[in-house]
Amino acid sequence: MPAADLARLASIARDCRVQIIRMLTHAGSGHPGGSLSVIDLLTTLFFARMRHDPRRPDWPDRDRLVLSKGHCVPALYSVMAKAGYFPESQLITLRKLGSPLQGHPDRIMLLGIEAATGSLGQGFSIAMGMALGLRLEGRPSRVYCVVGDGETQEGQVWEAAMSAPKLGQPDHPLDNLCVILDYNKVQLDDFVKKVLDLEPVLEKWKAFGWPVIEIDGHDLAQIDKALDQAEAIKGRPTFIVAHTVKGKSVSFMENNPEWHGKAPKPQEAIRAIREILGVTEDDWTGYLERNPETAAVVKELEALEKK
Amino acid sequence: MPAKASRVAFGEALLELGAQDPRIVTVDADLSKSTMTAAFAKAYPARAFNVGIAEANMIGIGAGLALAGKIPFVCSFACFVVGRFETIRVSVAYTRANVKIVGTHAGIAIGEDGYSQMGLEDIACLRALPNIPIIQPADETETKQAVAYAVEHPGPLYLRLTRQNLEPVSPPDYRFQFGKAVVLRPGSDVTILASGGPLFNCLKAAEKLEGEGVKAEVINVACIKPLDEDLLVRSAGKTGRVVTVEDHSISGGLGGAVSELLAEVLPTPVRRLGIQGFGESGDPKGLYAKHGLDADGIARNVMKFLNR
């Protein structure tokens, strides 16, 4: 991918991180850690990879994304808003009564959501079935499924893992399916290693018959290249192990189980946004004067504190 | 028309419908010879998927196929498929995926295999979910029409089928109508509501009761959800006594649904006949006799209920 495109993606991912912090703070609850770990993957998928049209969310030939780790839907909402599925102003209705932005994805309330997820372990099977159905229908669509690391402790994931490389063979192999592990090493209660270690991850998936690609899930060039490779593999679905950092880009959230499922307070959110944007404390006031959009977000958060 | 298991009638219907509608596909979990989708799989190998003994994955794959425009029938024993309740709840019901869930081997009438293989709580589980109708046909005619309806129904539904043969009960001109119950035998002293396996025994029981001077109205409630509220309330109002008969737990099934309806709309004494506790191994006839679901048991319980 050319440097200019990478820079564009990095800029979008940065904006989306700001929006994730913003909407979670307004909601007062939700899951920042995993949303920040998955956002570079979703940004690359939505803005460099998937064939989709926000004006036609039901376009039959669209590529699909099933976010099996449904609790990280704020990340998905942020890229959807950025892509034009709905106005970014709507993001702060997250989790509020009457909002289509449910706490976990709802396929009917928000067009563009492909499946209801959030009960962990289920999205992967749905994505497989979709990939099979699209093959049977002769459609060109690809299906991407993002699973969480803690999520793969669910038994259904391994039913699906054992099945997907064989399903549809020989006439309709699921080489239109790409499953991505957001391997941020942290789950709700503690570090994955402490709760139930997944290792050796690569060997497990290889033993189940998957071509496995291992990448840094925050390196946009690596993500893009891995998705290219996955698309080139014929006859089988592909598994991408994306090593990520939970809470990526916010120092006090990074690699900290405490921030799995807790919304920041307004002052914490403002600090998080400053860190995401890479601005020092000294330069912050000047930065806000030069960037009215960020200033507006900050003002809105400060107002929240006074409520 | 000879007696036929509703699972067999289902398999035959699916084979026929499959020829007309390429959207129909099947997903099985290593029980296709028992759920009777094997014939469909043989005729349409590219549209039949056996995913191994993994029911949750089967249901999820069904949801995905539905979202891609297919009409999947996901099939297993009632206890195993509905046992993956949480997957049905989110991947099918909440996702609004057009999946036809088929549970065969409903009830204690499966016999010798014993409790772990008996679907006895499946109706109770699925009644609690929004968006999933429950249909239990009583003979070959009704089953074939119900399967055809399932294909047309815009959304998920649950078909509850038997392992054992079912004697014909439907009139020759029978037309299955979604949400409608059918009076098979009019009466004025007591209403007997049933569907599926025990329905034939209810008609036999009504004959016996006639001999005792009791006119029982027997209604086939093939559609357990949604209930035909009008017809049921009208019959209850006429007879003043309602007996529900089902090869399912007496909690949460047809008896539960009817009791909830009447308690709110027209409080009427109800007696629920069905299974209490766990099932057990045995010959199907012996099991029905032991649990009061044979004609004698139904007639006896009705008489007791009427204080006669």
Coordinates of C-alpha atoms in Angstrom, one line a residue:
Chain A
M1 CA 0.0 0.0 0.0
P2 CA 1.4 3.5 -0.9
A3 CA 2.6 5.7 2.0
A4 CA -0.1 8.2 1.3
D5 CA -2.8 5.6 1.7
L6 CA -1.3 4.3 4.9
A7 CA -1.2 7.8 6.3
R8 CA -4.9 8.3 5.3
L9 CA -5.8 5.0 7.2
A10 CA -3.7 6.0 10.2
S11 CA -5.5 9.3 10.3
I12 CA -8.9 7.6 10.1
A13 CA -8.0 5.1 12.8
R14 CA -6.9 8.0 15.1
D15 CA -10.2 9.8 14.5
C16 CA -12.1 6.6 15.3
R17 CA -10.1 6.1 18.5
V18 CA -11.2 9.6 19.6
Q19 CA -14.8 8.8 18.7
I20 CA -14.6 5.5 20.7
I21 CA -13.5 7.4 23.8
R22 CA -16.1 10.1 23.2
M23 CA -19.1 7.8 22.8
L24 CA -18.1 5.5 25.7
T25 CA -17.7 8.5 28.0
H26 CA -21.1 9.8 27.0
A27 CA -22.6 6.3 27.5
G28 CA -21.0 5.9 30.9
S29 CA -20.4 2.2 30.3
G30 CA -18.9 -0.1 27.6
H31 CA -15.7 -1.7 26.6
P32 CA -12.8 0.7 25.6
G33 CA -9.9 -1.8 25.8
G34 CA -11.0 -4.2 23.1
S35 CA -12.4 -1.4 21.0
L36 CA -9.0 0.3 20.9
S37 CA -7.2 -3.0 20.2
V38 CA -9.5 -3.9 17.2
I39 CA -9.8 -0.5 15.6
D40 CA -6.8 -0.7 13.2
L41 CA -8.1 -4.0 11.9
L42 CA -11.6 -2.5 11.3
T43 CA -10.3 0.7 9.8
T44 CA -8.2 -1.3 7.3
L45 CA -11.1 -3.6 6.5
F46 CA -13.7 -0.7 6.0
F47 CA -11.5 1.8 4.2
A48 CA -9.0 -0.3 2.3
R49 CA -10.5 -3.7 1.7
M50 CA -14.2 -4.4 1.9
R51 CA -16.5 -3.8 -1.0
H52 CA -19.4 -2.0 0.6
D53 CA -21.7 0.9 0.1
P54 CA -23.1 2.8 3.0
R55 CA -26.0 4.0 0.8
R56 CA -26.9 0.3 0.1
P57 CA -26.3 -1.7 3.3
D58 CA -28.3 -4.5 1.8
W59 CA -26.3 -4.7 -1.5
P60 CA -26.2 -8.5 -2.1
D61 CA -22.7 -8.5 -3.4
R62 CA -21.2 -6.5 -0.5
D63 CA -18.4 -8.0 1.6
R64 CA -19.5 -8.8 5.1
L65 CA -17.9 -8.2 8.5
V66 CA -19.2 -10.2 11.5
L67 CA -17.8 -8.7 14.7
S68 CA -18.0 -11.8 16.8
K69 CA -16.5 -10.0 19.8
G70 CA -19.7 -7.9 19.9
H71 CA -18.8 -6.0 23.1
C72 CA -16.3 -4.0 21.0
V73 CA -19.1 -2.6 18.8
P74 CA -18.1 1.0 19.6
A75 CA -15.1 0.4 17.3
L76 CA -17.5 -0.8 14.6
Y77 CA -19.9 2.1 15.1
S78 CA -17.0 4.5 14.8
V79 CA -15.9 3.2 11.4
M80 CA -19.5 2.9 10.2
A81 CA -20.1 6.5 11.0
K82 CA -16.9 7.6 9.4
A83 CA -17.8 5.6 6.3
G84 CA -21.2 7.4 6.2
Y85 CA -23.7 4.7 7.4
F86 CA -25.0 7.3 9.9
P87 CA -23.9 10.8 11.1
E88 CA -21.1 10.9 13.6
S89 CA -23.3 13.1 15.8
Q90 CA -25.3 10.0 16.5
L91 CA -22.4 8.2 18.1
I92 CA -23.1 9.8 21.5
T93 CA -26.5 8.1 21.6
L94 CA -24.6 4.8 22.2
R95 CA -26.5 2.7 24.8
K96 CA -29.2 5.3 25.3
L97 CA -32.9 4.5 25.3
G98 CA -34.2 4.5 21.7
S99 CA -30.8 4.6 20.0
P100 CA -30.1 2.1 17.2
L101 CA -26.6 2.0 18.7
Q102 CA -27.2 -0.8 21.1
G103 CA -24.7 -1.9 23.7
H104 CA -24.1 -5.0 21.6
P105 CA -24.8 -5.2 17.8
D106 CA -28.4 -5.4 16.7
R107 CA -28.9 -6.3 13.0
I108 CA -32.4 -4.8 12.8
M109 CA -32.0 -1.6 14.6
L110 CA -28.9 -0.5 12.7
L111 CA -28.6 -1.3 9.0
G112 CA -25.1 -2.4 8.1
I113 CA -24.8 -4.7 11.1
E114 CA -24.6 -8.2 9.7
A115 CA -25.5 -10.3 12.8
A116 CA -26.5 -9.9 16.4
T117 CA -23.4 -10.8 18.4
G118 CA -22.2 -10.4 21.9
S119 CA -23.0 -13.8 23.2
L120 CA -19.4 -14.9 22.6
G121 CA -18.5 -17.8 20.4
Q122 CA -21.4 -17.5 18.0
G123 CA -20.3 -15.0 15.3
F124 CA -17.8 -17.3 13.7
S125 CA -20.4 -20.0 12.9
I126 CA -22.7 -17.3 11.4
A127 CA -19.8 -16.0 9.3
M128 CA -19.1 -19.5 8.0
G129 CA -22.7 -20.0 7.1
M130 CA -22.7 -16.7 5.3
A131 CA -19.6 -17.5 3.4
L132 CA -21.1 -20.8 2.4
G133 CA -24.4 -19.3 1.3
L134 CA -22.6 -16.6 -0.7
R135 CA -20.6 -19.3 -2.5
L136 CA -23.8 -21.3 -3.2
E137 CA -25.4 -18.1 -4.6
G138 CA -22.3 -17.5 -6.8
R139 CA -21.6 -14.1 -5.3
P140 CA -18.2 -12.5 -5.2
S141 CA -18.5 -11.4 -1.6
R142 CA -15.9 -12.1 1.1
V143 CA -16.8 -12.5 4.7
Y144 CA -14.5 -11.3 7.5
C145 CA -15.0 -12.4 11.1
V146 CA -13.2 -10.9 14.0
V147 CA -13.0 -13.0 17.1
G148 CA -11.6 -12.0 20.5
D149 CA -8.9 -14.0 22.2
G150 CA -10.9 -14.7 25.4
E151 CA -13.8 -15.6 23.1
T152 CA -12.0 -18.5 21.7
Q153 CA -12.3 -20.2 25.1
E154 CA -15.9 -20.9 24.0
G155 CA -16.5 -24.5 22.7
Q156 CA -18.5 -23.4 19.7
V157 CA -15.4 -21.6 18.3
W158 CA -13.6 -24.9 18.1
E159 CA -16.6 -26.6 16.5
A160 CA -16.4 -23.9 13.8
A161 CA -12.6 -24.1 13.6
M162 CA -12.8 -27.8 12.9
S163 CA -15.6 -27.5 10.4
A164 CA -14.8 -24.4 8.3
P165 CA -11.8 -25.8 6.3
K166 CA -14.0 -28.8 5.3
L167 CA -17.4 -27.1 4.9
G168 CA -18.6 -26.8 1.3
Q169 CA -15.7 -28.9 -0.1
P170 CA -15.1 -29.7 -2.9
D171 CA -17.4 -27.5 -4.9
H172 CA -17.9 -24.5 -2.6
P173 CA -14.8 -24.2 -0.4
L174 CA -14.9 -21.3 2.0
D175 CA -11.9 -19.4 0.6
N176 CA -14.1 -16.3 0.8
L177 CA -13.9 -16.5 4.6
C178 CA -11.1 -14.8 6.6
V179 CA -11.2 -15.0 10.4
I180 CA -9.1 -12.6 12.4
L181 CA -8.1 -13.1 16.0
D182 CA -7.8 -9.8 17.9
Y183 CA -5.1 -11.2 20.2
N184 CA -4.8 -8.5 22.9
K185 CA -4.0 -10.9 25.7
V186 CA -6.5 -9.5 28.2
Q187 CA -10.0 -10.5 29.1
L188 CA -12.5 -9.3 31.6
D189 CA -11.2 -10.9 34.8
D190 CA -7.5 -10.9 34.1
F191 CA -4.8 -11.7 31.5
V192 CA -5.8 -14.4 29.1
K193 CA -2.7 -16.3 30.1
K194 CA -3.9 -16.4 33.7
V195 CA -7.6 -17.2 33.0
L196 CA -7.1 -19.9 30.4
D197 CA -4.0 -19.7 28.2
L198 CA -4.6 -20.1 24.4
E199 CA -1.1 -21.0 23.5
P200 CA 0.1 -22.4 21.3
V201 CA -2.4 -20.5 19.2
L202 CA -0.7 -20.8 15.8
E203 CA -0.1 -24.5 16.1
K204 CA -3.7 -25.1 17.2
W205 CA -5.2 -23.4 14.2
K206 CA -2.7 -25.0 11.8
A207 CA -3.6 -28.4 13.3
F208 CA -7.2 -27.7 12.5
G209 CA -6.3 -27.2 8.8
W210 CA -6.1 -23.4 8.6
P211 CA -3.5 -21.4 6.7
V212 CA -2.3 -19.0 9.5
I213 CA -0.8 -15.6 9.0
E214 CA 0.7 -13.8 12.0
I215 CA 0.9 -10.0 12.1
D216 CA 1.1 -6.9 14.3
G217 CA -2.5 -5.9 14.5
H218 CA -1.6 -2.2 14.8
D219 CA 0.7 -2.1 11.7
L220 CA -1.6 -1.0 8.9
A221 CA 0.8 -2.2 6.2
Q222 CA 1.0 -5.6 7.7
I223 CA -2.8 -5.8 8.1
D224 CA -3.3 -4.8 4.5
K225 CA -0.7 -7.3 3.3
A226 CA -2.1 -10.2 5.3
L227 CA -5.6 -9.5 3.9
D228 CA -4.1 -9.6 0.4
Q229 CA -2.5 -12.9 1.2
A230 CA -5.7 -14.3 2.6
E231 CA -7.6 -13.3 -0.5
A232 CA -5.0 -15.1 -2.6
I233 CA -5.3 -18.4 -0.7
K234 CA -7.7 -20.7 -2.6
G235 CA -9.6 -23.8 -1.4
R236 CA -9.5 -22.9 2.3
P237 CA -10.5 -20.1 4.7
T238 CA -7.6 -18.2 6.3
F239 CA -6.9 -17.4 9.9
I240 CA -5.0 -14.2 10.8
V241 CA -3.5 -13.9 14.3
A242 CA -3.3 -10.2 14.9
H243 CA -1.2 -9.4 18.0
T244 CA -2.7 -6.3 19.5
V245 CA -2.5 -4.2 22.7
K246 CA -5.6 -3.9 24.7
G247 CA -6.4 -0.1 25.2
K248 CA -3.9 0.8 22.4
S249 CA -2.9 4.5 22.3
V250 CA -4.1 5.4 25.8
S251 CA -1.2 4.9 28.3
F252 CA -3.3 4.2 31.3
M253 CA -5.6 1.7 29.5
E254 CA -2.9 -0.2 27.7
N255 CA -2.5 -3.8 28.7
N256 CA -4.7 -3.2 31.8
P257 CA -7.6 -5.7 32.5
E258 CA -9.3 -2.9 34.5
W259 CA -10.2 -1.2 31.2
H260 CA -11.8 -4.1 29.6
G261 CA -15.3 -3.0 30.5
K262 CA -15.2 0.4 32.1
A263 CA -16.0 3.8 30.6
P264 CA -13.6 6.7 31.3
K265 CA -14.7 9.7 33.3
P266 CA -14.7 13.0 31.3
Q267 CA -11.3 14.1 32.5
E268 CA -9.8 10.7 31.8
A269 CA -11.4 10.8 28.4
I270 CA -9.9 14.2 27.6
R271 CA -6.5 12.9 28.6
A272 CA -7.0 9.7 26.5
I273 CA -8.0 11.8 23.5
R274 CA -4.9 14.0 23.9
E275 CA -2.7 10.9 24.1
I276 CA -4.4 9.4 21.0
L277 CA -3.7 12.6 19.1
G278 CA -0.1 12.5 20.3
V279 CA -0.2 16.0 21.9
T280 CA 1.8 16.9 25.0
E281 CA 0.1 18.6 27.9
D282 CA 2.0 21.8 27.2
D283 CA 0.9 21.9 23.6
W284 CA -2.8 20.9 24.3
T285 CA -4.3 24.4 24.6
G286 CA -2.7 25.5 21.4
Y287 CA -3.7 22.3 19.7
L288 CA -7.3 22.8 20.6
E289 CA -7.2 26.4 19.3
R290 CA -6.0 25.1 16.0
N291 CA -8.4 22.2 15.9
P292 CA -12.0 23.3 16.5
E293 CA -13.5 19.9 16.0
T294 CA -11.4 18.3 18.8
A295 CA -12.1 21.4 20.9
A296 CA -15.8 20.8 20.4
V297 CA -15.5 17.2 21.5
V298 CA -13.6 18.2 24.6
K299 CA -16.1 21.0 25.4
E300 CA -18.9 18.5 25.2
L301 CA -17.0 16.1 27.5
E302 CA -16.4 18.9 30.0
A303 CA -20.1 19.8 29.9
L304 CA -20.8 16.1 30.7
E305 CA -18.7 16.4 33.9
K306 CA -20.8 19.4 35.1
K307 CA -24.1 17.4 34.7
Chain B
M1 CA -53.5 -43.6 4.7
P2 CA -51.1 -45.7 6.8
A3 CA -49.6 -44.4 10.1
K4 CA -46.4 -42.6 9.5
A5 CA -43.9 -40.8 11.7
S6 CA -43.9 -37.0 11.3
R7 CA -40.1 -37.1 10.8
V8 CA -40.6 -39.4 7.8
A9 CA -43.3 -37.2 6.3
F10 CA -41.0 -34.2 6.9
G11 CA -38.2 -36.0 5.0
E12 CA -40.5 -36.8 2.1
A13 CA -41.9 -33.2 2.0
L14 CA -38.4 -31.7 2.0
L15 CA -37.3 -33.9 -0.9
E16 CA -40.3 -32.7 -2.9
L17 CA -40.0 -29.0 -2.0
G18 CA -36.3 -29.1 -2.6
A19 CA -36.9 -29.8 -6.3
Q20 CA -39.0 -26.7 -6.6
D21 CA -37.1 -24.3 -4.4
P22 CA -33.3 -24.1 -4.8
R23 CA -33.1 -21.9 -1.7
I24 CA -33.8 -24.9 0.5
V25 CA -30.7 -26.4 2.2
T26 CA -30.2 -28.7 5.1
V27 CA -27.7 -28.7 8.0
D28 CA -27.4 -31.7 10.1
A29 CA -25.3 -32.8 13.1
D30 CA -24.7 -36.5 12.3
L31 CA -28.3 -37.5 12.7
S32 CA -29.5 -37.1 9.1
K33 CA -30.6 -40.8 9.0
S34 CA -32.7 -40.1 12.0
T35 CA -34.0 -36.7 11.2
M36 CA -34.8 -38.1 7.7
T37 CA -33.0 -35.5 5.7
A38 CA -30.7 -38.2 4.3
A39 CA -32.9 -38.6 1.2
F40 CA -32.7 -34.8 0.5
A41 CA -28.9 -35.0 1.0
K42 CA -28.7 -37.9 -1.5
A43 CA -30.8 -36.0 -4.1
Y44 CA -29.1 -32.6 -3.5
P45 CA -25.6 -33.3 -2.2
A46 CA -24.4 -29.8 -2.8
R47 CA -27.2 -28.4 -0.7
A48 CA -26.9 -30.7 2.3
F49 CA -24.3 -30.1 5.0
N50 CA -23.4 -32.5 7.7
V51 CA -21.3 -30.6 10.2
G52 CA -20.6 -33.4 12.6
I53 CA -21.8 -33.7 16.2
A54 CA -21.7 -29.9 16.8
E55 CA -25.3 -28.5 17.2
A56 CA -24.3 -25.0 18.2
N57 CA -22.2 -24.7 15.1
M58 CA -25.0 -26.2 13.0
I59 CA -27.4 -23.6 14.2
G60 CA -24.9 -20.7 13.6
I61 CA -24.2 -22.0 10.1
G62 CA -27.9 -22.1 9.5
A63 CA -28.2 -18.5 10.6
G64 CA -25.4 -17.4 8.2
L65 CA -26.9 -19.4 5.3
A66 CA -30.2 -17.6 6.0
L67 CA -28.6 -14.2 6.0
A68 CA -27.1 -15.0 2.6
G69 CA -30.6 -15.8 1.2
K70 CA -30.9 -19.5 1.7
I71 CA -33.7 -21.3 3.5
P72 CA -31.9 -23.7 5.9
F73 CA -33.5 -26.5 7.8
V74 CA -31.2 -27.2 10.8
C75 CA -32.1 -30.6 12.1
S76 CA -31.4 -32.7 15.1
F77 CA -33.2 -34.4 18.0
A78 CA -35.5 -31.8 19.8
C79 CA -33.4 -32.1 23.0
F80 CA -30.1 -31.5 21.3
V81 CA -31.1 -28.7 18.9
V82 CA -33.1 -26.7 21.5
G83 CA -30.4 -27.6 24.1
R84 CA -28.3 -25.0 22.2
F85 CA -30.8 -22.5 23.4
E86 CA -28.4 -19.6 23.7
T87 CA -27.3 -20.0 20.1
I88 CA -30.9 -20.1 19.0
R89 CA -31.6 -17.1 21.1
V90 CA -28.9 -14.8 19.7
S91 CA -27.9 -16.2 16.3
V92 CA -31.4 -17.0 15.1
A93 CA -34.1 -15.2 17.1
Y94 CA -32.4 -11.9 17.9
T95 CA -30.6 -11.9 14.5
R96 CA -33.9 -12.5 12.8
A97 CA -32.3 -15.2 10.7
N98 CA -34.8 -17.2 8.5
V99 CA -33.8 -20.5 10.0
K100 CA -36.2 -23.5 10.1
I101 CA -35.3 -25.4 13.3
V102 CA -36.4 -29.0 13.2
G103 CA -36.5 -31.1 16.4
T104 CA -37.3 -34.7 15.9
H105 CA -37.7 -37.5 18.5
A106 CA -40.0 -35.3 20.6
G107 CA -41.3 -36.8 23.8
I108 CA -41.1 -40.0 25.8
A109 CA -42.6 -41.9 22.8
I110 CA -39.0 -42.4 21.5
G111 CA -39.0 -45.1 24.1
E112 CA -36.0 -47.3 24.8
D113 CA -33.2 -44.7 24.4
G114 CA -34.3 -43.0 27.6
Y115 CA -34.4 -39.5 29.0
S116 CA -31.2 -38.0 27.6
Q117 CA -32.5 -38.4 24.1
M118 CA -36.1 -37.2 24.7
G119 CA -37.2 -33.7 23.8
L120 CA -39.3 -32.9 26.8
E121 CA -38.6 -29.2 27.5
D122 CA -38.1 -27.8 24.0
I123 CA -41.5 -26.1 23.7
A124 CA -41.0 -24.4 27.1
C125 CA -37.6 -23.1 26.1
L126 CA -38.7 -21.7 22.7
R127 CA -42.0 -20.3 23.9
A128 CA -39.9 -17.8 25.9
L129 CA -38.2 -16.5 22.8
P130 CA -39.7 -13.7 20.8
N131 CA -39.9 -14.4 17.1
I132 CA -40.0 -18.2 16.9
P133 CA -43.3 -19.9 16.2
I134 CA -43.8 -23.5 17.3
I135 CA -45.6 -26.0 15.1
Q136 CA -46.3 -29.6 16.0
P137 CA -48.1 -31.5 13.3
A138 CA -50.1 -34.7 14.2
D139 CA -50.0 -36.8 11.1
E140 CA -48.6 -37.2 7.6
T141 CA -51.0 -34.8 5.9
E142 CA -50.5 -32.1 8.4
T143 CA -46.8 -32.5 8.5
K144 CA -46.3 -32.2 4.8
Q145 CA -48.4 -29.0 4.7
A146 CA -46.6 -27.6 7.7
V147 CA -43.2 -28.2 6.1
A148 CA -44.5 -26.4 2.9
Y149 CA -45.7 -23.6 5.2
A150 CA -42.3 -23.4 7.0
V151 CA -40.6 -22.7 3.6
E152 CA -43.0 -19.8 3.0
H153 CA -43.0 -18.4 6.5
P154 CA -40.9 -15.2 6.6
G155 CA -38.7 -15.9 9.5
P156 CA -37.5 -18.6 11.9
L157 CA -39.8 -21.2 13.2
Y158 CA -39.6 -24.5 15.1
L159 CA -41.1 -27.8 13.8
R160 CA -41.5 -30.5 16.5
L161 CA -41.6 -34.0 15.1
T162 CA -42.0 -37.5 16.3
R163 CA -39.9 -40.7 15.9
Q164 CA -43.0 -42.9 16.2
N165 CA -45.6 -43.5 13.6
L166 CA -48.7 -41.3 13.8
E167 CA -52.2 -42.5 12.9
P168 CA -54.0 -40.1 10.5
V169 CA -56.3 -37.6 12.3
S170 CA -56.8 -34.9 9.7
P171 CA -59.9 -34.8 7.5
P172 CA -59.2 -35.4 3.7
D173 CA -59.8 -31.8 2.9
Y174 CA -57.5 -30.5 5.6
R175 CA -55.6 -27.2 5.0
F176 CA -52.9 -26.3 7.5
Q177 CA -53.3 -22.6 8.5
F178 CA -50.7 -20.9 10.5
G179 CA -52.0 -19.8 13.9
K180 CA -55.2 -21.7 13.6
A181 CA -56.4 -24.7 15.7
V182 CA -58.9 -27.2 14.3
V183 CA -61.8 -28.9 16.0
L184 CA -61.5 -32.5 15.1
R185 CA -64.5 -33.7 17.2
P186 CA -67.1 -31.3 18.5
G187 CA -68.4 -31.6 22.1
S188 CA -69.9 -29.6 25.0
D189 CA -68.7 -31.1 28.3
V190 CA -65.0 -30.7 28.2
T191 CA -62.3 -29.4 25.8
I192 CA -59.3 -31.6 25.1
L193 CA -56.4 -29.7 23.5
A194 CA -53.5 -31.6 22.0
S195 CA -51.2 -31.9 19.0
G196 CA -48.5 -34.3 17.7
G197 CA -48.0 -37.7 19.2
P198 CA -50.9 -38.0 21.7
L199 CA -53.6 -36.5 19.6
F200 CA -54.8 -39.8 18.1
N201 CA -55.2 -41.1 21.7
C202 CA -57.2 -38.1 22.6
L203 CA -59.7 -38.9 19.8
K204 CA -59.8 -42.5 21.1
A205 CA -60.4 -41.2 24.6
A206 CA -63.2 -39.0 23.4
E207 CA -64.9 -42.2 22.0
K208 CA -64.6 -43.9 25.4
L209 CA -65.9 -40.8 27.2
E210 CA -68.9 -40.7 24.8
G211 CA -69.7 -44.2 26.2
E212 CA -69.7 -42.7 29.7
G213 CA -72.0 -39.9 28.6
V214 CA -69.3 -37.2 28.3
K215 CA -69.1 -35.2 25.1
A216 CA -65.5 -34.1 24.7
E217 CA -64.5 -31.5 22.2
V218 CA -61.1 -32.4 20.7
I219 CA -59.0 -29.7 19.2
N220 CA -55.8 -30.1 17.3
V221 CA -53.5 -27.3 18.4
A222 CA -50.8 -27.8 15.8
C223 CA -49.7 -24.2 16.2
I224 CA -48.6 -24.0 19.8
K225 CA -47.2 -20.5 19.3
P226 CA -49.0 -18.4 18.4
L227 CA -52.1 -20.0 19.9
D228 CA -55.5 -19.7 18.2
E229 CA -56.8 -17.7 21.1
D230 CA -60.2 -17.1 19.6
L231 CA -61.0 -20.7 19.0
L232 CA -59.6 -21.9 22.3
V233 CA -61.4 -19.3 24.4
R234 CA -64.6 -20.0 22.6
S235 CA -64.4 -23.7 23.3
A236 CA -63.4 -23.1 26.9
G237 CA -66.4 -20.8 27.3
K238 CA -68.7 -23.4 25.9
T239 CA -67.4 -26.4 27.9
G240 CA -66.1 -24.8 31.1
R241 CA -63.4 -27.4 31.5
V242 CA -60.1 -27.7 29.6
V243 CA -57.7 -30.6 29.5
T244 CA -54.3 -30.2 27.7
V245 CA -52.5 -33.4 26.6
E246 CA -48.9 -33.3 25.5
D247 CA -45.8 -35.5 25.2
H248 CA -43.7 -32.8 26.9
S249 CA -43.2 -31.5 30.4
I250 CA -46.4 -30.2 31.9
S251 CA -44.4 -27.0 32.7
G252 CA -44.2 -24.4 29.9
G253 CA -45.6 -26.4 27.1
L254 CA -49.1 -26.5 25.6
G255 CA -50.6 -26.8 29.0
G256 CA -48.6 -23.8 30.2
A257 CA -49.5 -21.7 27.2
V258 CA -53.2 -22.5 27.5
S259 CA -53.2 -21.9 31.2
E260 CA -51.6 -18.4 30.7
L261 CA -54.1 -17.6 28.1
L262 CA -57.2 -18.6 30.0
A263 CA -56.0 -17.1 33.3
E264 CA -55.9 -13.7 31.7
V265 CA -58.9 -13.9 29.3
L266 CA -61.4 -16.4 30.7
P267 CA -60.4 -18.1 33.9
T268 CA -61.4 -21.7 33.5
P269 CA -60.4 -24.9 35.4
V270 CA -57.5 -26.6 33.4
R271 CA -56.0 -30.0 33.9
R272 CA -52.5 -30.4 32.3
L273 CA -51.6 -34.0 31.2
G274 CA -48.0 -34.6 30.2
I275 CA -44.7 -35.6 31.6
Q276 CA -43.7 -34.8 35.2
G277 CA -40.1 -35.3 36.1
F278 CA -37.6 -37.1 33.9
G279 CA -38.6 -39.7 31.3
E280 CA -37.2 -43.2 31.3
S281 CA -36.5 -46.2 29.0
G282 CA -39.3 -48.5 28.0
D283 CA -41.5 -49.4 25.2
P284 CA -43.4 -46.4 23.8
K285 CA -46.9 -47.9 24.5
G286 CA -45.9 -48.9 28.1
L287 CA -44.5 -45.4 28.6
Y288 CA -47.7 -43.7 27.4
A289 CA -49.7 -45.9 29.7
K290 CA -47.5 -45.2 32.7
H291 CA -47.6 -41.4 32.1
G292 CA -51.3 -41.4 31.4
L293 CA -51.0 -40.4 27.7
D294 CA -52.8 -43.5 26.3
A295 CA -56.5 -43.4 25.5
D296 CA -57.4 -45.0 28.9
G297 CA -55.2 -42.7 30.8
I298 CA -56.6 -39.6 29.1
A299 CA -60.2 -40.8 29.6
R300 CA -59.6 -41.7 33.2
N301 CA -58.0 -38.3 33.9
V302 CA -60.8 -36.4 32.2
M303 CA -63.5 -38.3 34.3
K304 CA -61.6 -37.5 37.5
F305 CA -61.3 -33.9 36.5
L306 CA -65.1 -33.7 35.9
N307 CA -65.7 -35.4 39.2
R308 CA -67.5 -38.3 37.6

